[in-house]
GROMACS .gro file of C-alpha atoms in nm:
model
  178
    1MET     CA    1  -0.613  -0.421   2.933
    2HIS     CA    2  -0.832  -0.294   2.635
    3ILE     CA    3  -0.771   0.064   2.518
    4GLN     CA    4  -1.009   0.204   2.276
    5LEU     CA    5  -0.916   0.519   2.096
    6TYR     CA    6  -1.209   0.745   1.966
    7PRO     CA    7  -1.211   1.061   1.759
    8LYS     CA    8  -1.151   1.381   1.940
    9LEU     CA    9  -1.530   1.480   1.967
   10HIS     CA   10  -1.651   1.144   2.059
   11PRO     CA   11  -1.809   1.168   2.416
   12LYS     CA   12  -1.653   0.845   2.546
   13ARG     CA   13  -1.298   0.973   2.466
   14PHE     CA   14  -1.304   1.201   2.752
   15GLY     CA   15  -1.409   0.937   3.035
   16GLN     CA   16  -1.099   0.726   2.956
   17ALA     CA   17  -0.764   0.737   3.148
   18VAL     CA   18  -0.581   0.688   2.821
   19LYS     CA   19  -0.685   0.940   2.562
   20ASP     CA   20  -0.462   0.927   2.269
   21ILE     CA   21  -0.206   0.719   2.080
   22ASN     CA   22   0.084   0.913   2.247
   23GLN     CA   23  -0.005   0.774   2.592
   24VAL     CA   24  -0.028   0.429   2.434
   25ASN     CA   25   0.322   0.476   2.298
   26ASP     CA   26   0.448   0.529   2.658
   27LEU     CA   27   0.274   0.190   2.771
   28LEU     CA   28   0.408   0.003   2.475
   29GLN     CA   29   0.767   0.098   2.548
   30THR     CA   30   0.751  -0.099   2.883
   31THR     CA   31   0.679  -0.451   2.959
   32GLY     CA   32   0.367  -0.541   3.151
   33GLU     CA   33   0.022  -0.703   3.124
   34PRO     CA   34  -0.076  -0.743   2.761
   35LEU     CA   35  -0.273  -0.465   2.574
   36ILE     CA   36  -0.525  -0.450   2.323
   37VAL     CA   37  -0.545  -0.135   2.134
   38GLU     CA   38  -0.855  -0.060   1.920
   39ALA     CA   39  -0.874   0.254   1.688
   40MET     CA   40  -1.248   0.334   1.647
   41THR     CA   41  -1.106   0.594   1.367
   42LYS     CA   42  -0.797   0.622   1.181
   43GLN     CA   43  -0.506   0.700   1.417
   44VAL     CA   44  -0.212   0.879   1.282
   45LEU     CA   45   0.094   0.833   1.473
   46GLU     CA   46   0.332   1.132   1.510
   47LYS     CA   47   0.635   0.906   1.594
   48PRO     CA   48   0.717   0.537   1.550
   49LEU     CA   49   0.575   0.294   1.800
   50HIS     CA   50   0.832   0.089   1.985
   51ILE     CA   51   0.666  -0.219   2.117
   52ARG     CA   52   0.832  -0.426   2.413
   53ARG     CA   53   0.505  -0.592   2.548
   54ASP     CA   54   0.241  -0.815   2.424
   55VAL     CA   55  -0.033  -0.606   2.216
   56THR     CA   56  -0.285  -0.681   1.974
   57PHE     CA   57  -0.376  -0.375   1.732
   58ILE     CA   58  -0.719  -0.345   1.592
   59GLY     CA   59  -0.847  -0.079   1.344
   60SER     CA   60  -0.681   0.175   1.111
   61TYR     CA   61  -0.337   0.328   1.188
   62VAL     CA   62  -0.080   0.540   0.980
   63GLY     CA   63   0.244   0.496   1.132
   64GLN     CA   64   0.574   0.295   1.192
   65PHE     CA   65   0.590   0.009   1.433
   66TYR     CA   66   0.912  -0.131   1.572
   67LEU     CA   67   0.895  -0.464   1.744
   68HIS     CA   68   1.139  -0.561   2.031
   69GLY     CA   69   1.225  -0.817   2.259
   70ASP     CA   70   1.028  -1.132   2.307
   71SER     CA   71   0.670  -0.939   2.268
   72GLU     CA   72   0.386  -1.121   2.090
   73VAL     CA   73   0.228  -0.864   1.858
   74LYS     CA   74  -0.094  -0.916   1.674
   75PHE     CA   75  -0.265  -0.718   1.384
   76ILE     CA   76  -0.634  -0.849   1.372
   77ASP     CA   77  -0.893  -0.671   1.114
   78ALA     CA   78  -0.626  -0.384   1.076
   79THR     CA   79  -0.510  -0.149   0.810
   80VAL     CA   80  -0.156  -0.015   0.876
   81VAL     CA   81  -0.004   0.253   0.623
   82GLN     CA   82   0.339   0.378   0.636
   83PRO     CA   83   0.384   0.744   0.682
   84ILE     CA   84   0.539   0.963   0.439
   85LYS     CA   85   0.910   0.993   0.444
   86THR     CA   86   0.973   0.673   0.621
   87ARG     CA   87   1.112   0.351   0.496
   88TYR     CA   88   0.901   0.077   0.639
   89THR     CA   89   0.577   0.014   0.812
   90ILE     CA   90   0.654  -0.287   1.043
   91ILE     CA   91   1.005  -0.340   1.155
   92LEU     CA   92   1.136  -0.652   1.329
   93SER     CA   93   1.414  -0.498   1.510
   94GLU     CA   94   1.760  -0.676   1.568
   95ASP     CA   95   1.647  -0.761   1.927
   96PHE     CA   96   1.306  -0.900   1.832
   97ASN     CA   97   1.270  -1.280   1.918
   98GLY     CA   98   0.911  -1.262   1.947
   99ASN     CA   99   0.597  -1.351   1.755
  100LEU     CA  100   0.415  -1.160   1.493
  101SER     CA  101   0.069  -1.252   1.358
  102ILE     CA  102  -0.109  -1.059   1.071
  103GLU     CA  103  -0.489  -1.171   1.068
  104ARG     CA  104  -0.733  -1.022   0.815
  105SER     CA  105  -0.540  -0.713   0.757
  106GLU     CA  106  -0.366  -0.494   0.505
  107ILE     CA  107  -0.016  -0.368   0.581
  108LYS     CA  108   0.056  -0.104   0.335
  109VAL     CA  109   0.335   0.131   0.206
  110GLU     CA  110   0.271   0.495   0.090
  111PRO     CA  111   0.153   0.470  -0.270
  112LYS     CA  112   0.468   0.643  -0.432
  113SER     CA  113   0.726   0.425  -0.199
  114ASN     CA  114   0.928   0.155  -0.348
  115ASP     CA  115   0.986   0.017  -0.013
  116VAL     CA  116   0.849  -0.294   0.174
  117ALA     CA  117   0.562  -0.288   0.446
  118LEU     CA  118   0.708  -0.560   0.636
  119ALA     CA  119   1.111  -0.542   0.693
  120GLY     CA  120   1.333  -0.752   0.924
  121ILE     CA  121   1.647  -0.570   1.041
  122GLY     CA  122   1.764  -0.907   1.256
  123ASN     CA  123   1.722  -1.270   1.220
  124THR     CA  124   1.569  -1.370   1.551
  125CYS     CA  125   1.183  -1.347   1.482
  126GLU     CA  126   1.048  -1.679   1.625
  127ASN     CA  127   0.735  -1.712   1.441
  128LEU     CA  128   0.541  -1.518   1.195
  129THR     CA  129   0.177  -1.606   1.115
  130ILE     CA  130  -0.008  -1.434   0.800
  131ILE     CA  131  -0.355  -1.547   0.755
  132ASP     CA  132  -0.622  -1.379   0.504
  133SER     CA  133  -0.415  -1.069   0.457
  134GLU     CA  134  -0.232  -0.828   0.214
  135ILE     CA  135   0.130  -0.692   0.281
  136ASP     CA  136   0.296  -0.456   0.005
  137GLY     CA  137   0.626  -0.633  -0.002
  138ALA     CA  138   0.831  -0.811   0.267
  139ILE     CA  139   1.180  -0.902   0.359
  140PHE     CA  140   1.256  -1.087   0.674
  141TYR     CA  141   1.426  -1.353   0.857
  142VAL     CA  142   1.196  -1.589   1.072
  143LYS     CA  143   1.238  -1.928   1.224
  144ASN     CA  144   0.891  -2.040   1.179
  145LEU     CA  145   0.642  -1.927   0.896
  146MET     CA  146   0.285  -2.007   0.860
  147VAL     CA  147   0.081  -1.851   0.575
  148GLN     CA  148  -0.293  -1.959   0.562
  149GLY     CA  149  -0.592  -1.851   0.347
  150ASP     CA  150  -0.608  -1.570   0.077
  151VAL     CA  151  -0.265  -1.400   0.138
  152THR     CA  152  -0.105  -1.150  -0.098
  153ILE     CA  153   0.248  -1.020  -0.070
  154SER     CA  154   0.296  -0.788  -0.348
  155SER     CA  155   0.608  -0.635  -0.488
  156ARG     CA  156   0.617  -0.249  -0.503
  157ASP     CA  157   0.823  -0.294  -0.855
  158GLN     CA  158   0.712  -0.522  -1.123
  159GLY     CA  159   1.068  -0.651  -1.162
  160ASP     CA  160   1.124  -0.708  -0.777
  161ILE     CA  161   1.021  -1.042  -0.593
  162GLY     CA  162   0.725  -0.963  -0.366
  163CYS     CA  163   0.859  -1.154  -0.066
  164HIS     CA  164   1.224  -1.265   0.049
  165VAL     CA  165   1.199  -1.550   0.305
  166LEU     CA  166   1.555  -1.602   0.433
  167GLY     CA  167   1.697  -1.862   0.708
  168THR     CA  168   1.377  -2.043   0.765
  169SER     CA  169   1.444  -2.374   0.968
  170SER     CA  170   1.083  -2.496   0.940
  171CYS     CA  171   0.773  -2.359   0.730
  172ASP     CA  172   0.406  -2.474   0.764
  173LEU     CA  173   0.288  -2.336   0.440
  174THR     CA  174  -0.097  -2.337   0.349
  175LEU     CA  175  -0.209  -2.157   0.045
  176VAL     CA  176  -0.569  -2.143  -0.063
  177ARG     CA  177  -0.678  -1.977  -0.379
  178ASN     CA  178  -0.321  -1.772  -0.417
   0.00000   0.00000   0.00000
């Protein structure tokens, strides 16, 4: 299922069964067929998204994303920014044992924050793939890591390490112009 989220005044917005990100939130908390969620303009989430099904996000989002279960989550050509007064942007929950792919995307934290954009609470993430993307700091446990193309994982503080990779059993690492 492909869901396109339009601005409030766009004529196509009123002709669709799913009209806003809150209805998408309800779908993402259940298992079912894979979703593609495409933001035609910046989408500001009122509350964190808890993801339990396979989903691809395209476009610009301000919000927190909690990944659960064995879902396969992709951010493709996406910009995701942490909302003010929260800790992390994408959280790999304790029960997440799925796959995360970030391609041609920017995962950011709020400019004044010293937190990281990609955080793992548990240690069960199966595969993490980062291709041609920028991430404002990361700390995570992952079984298989693949980094390819122009990838920047930066630190929010000049004295800190930009990325902590802990507990990997195998790592396919391809770095070009890094």
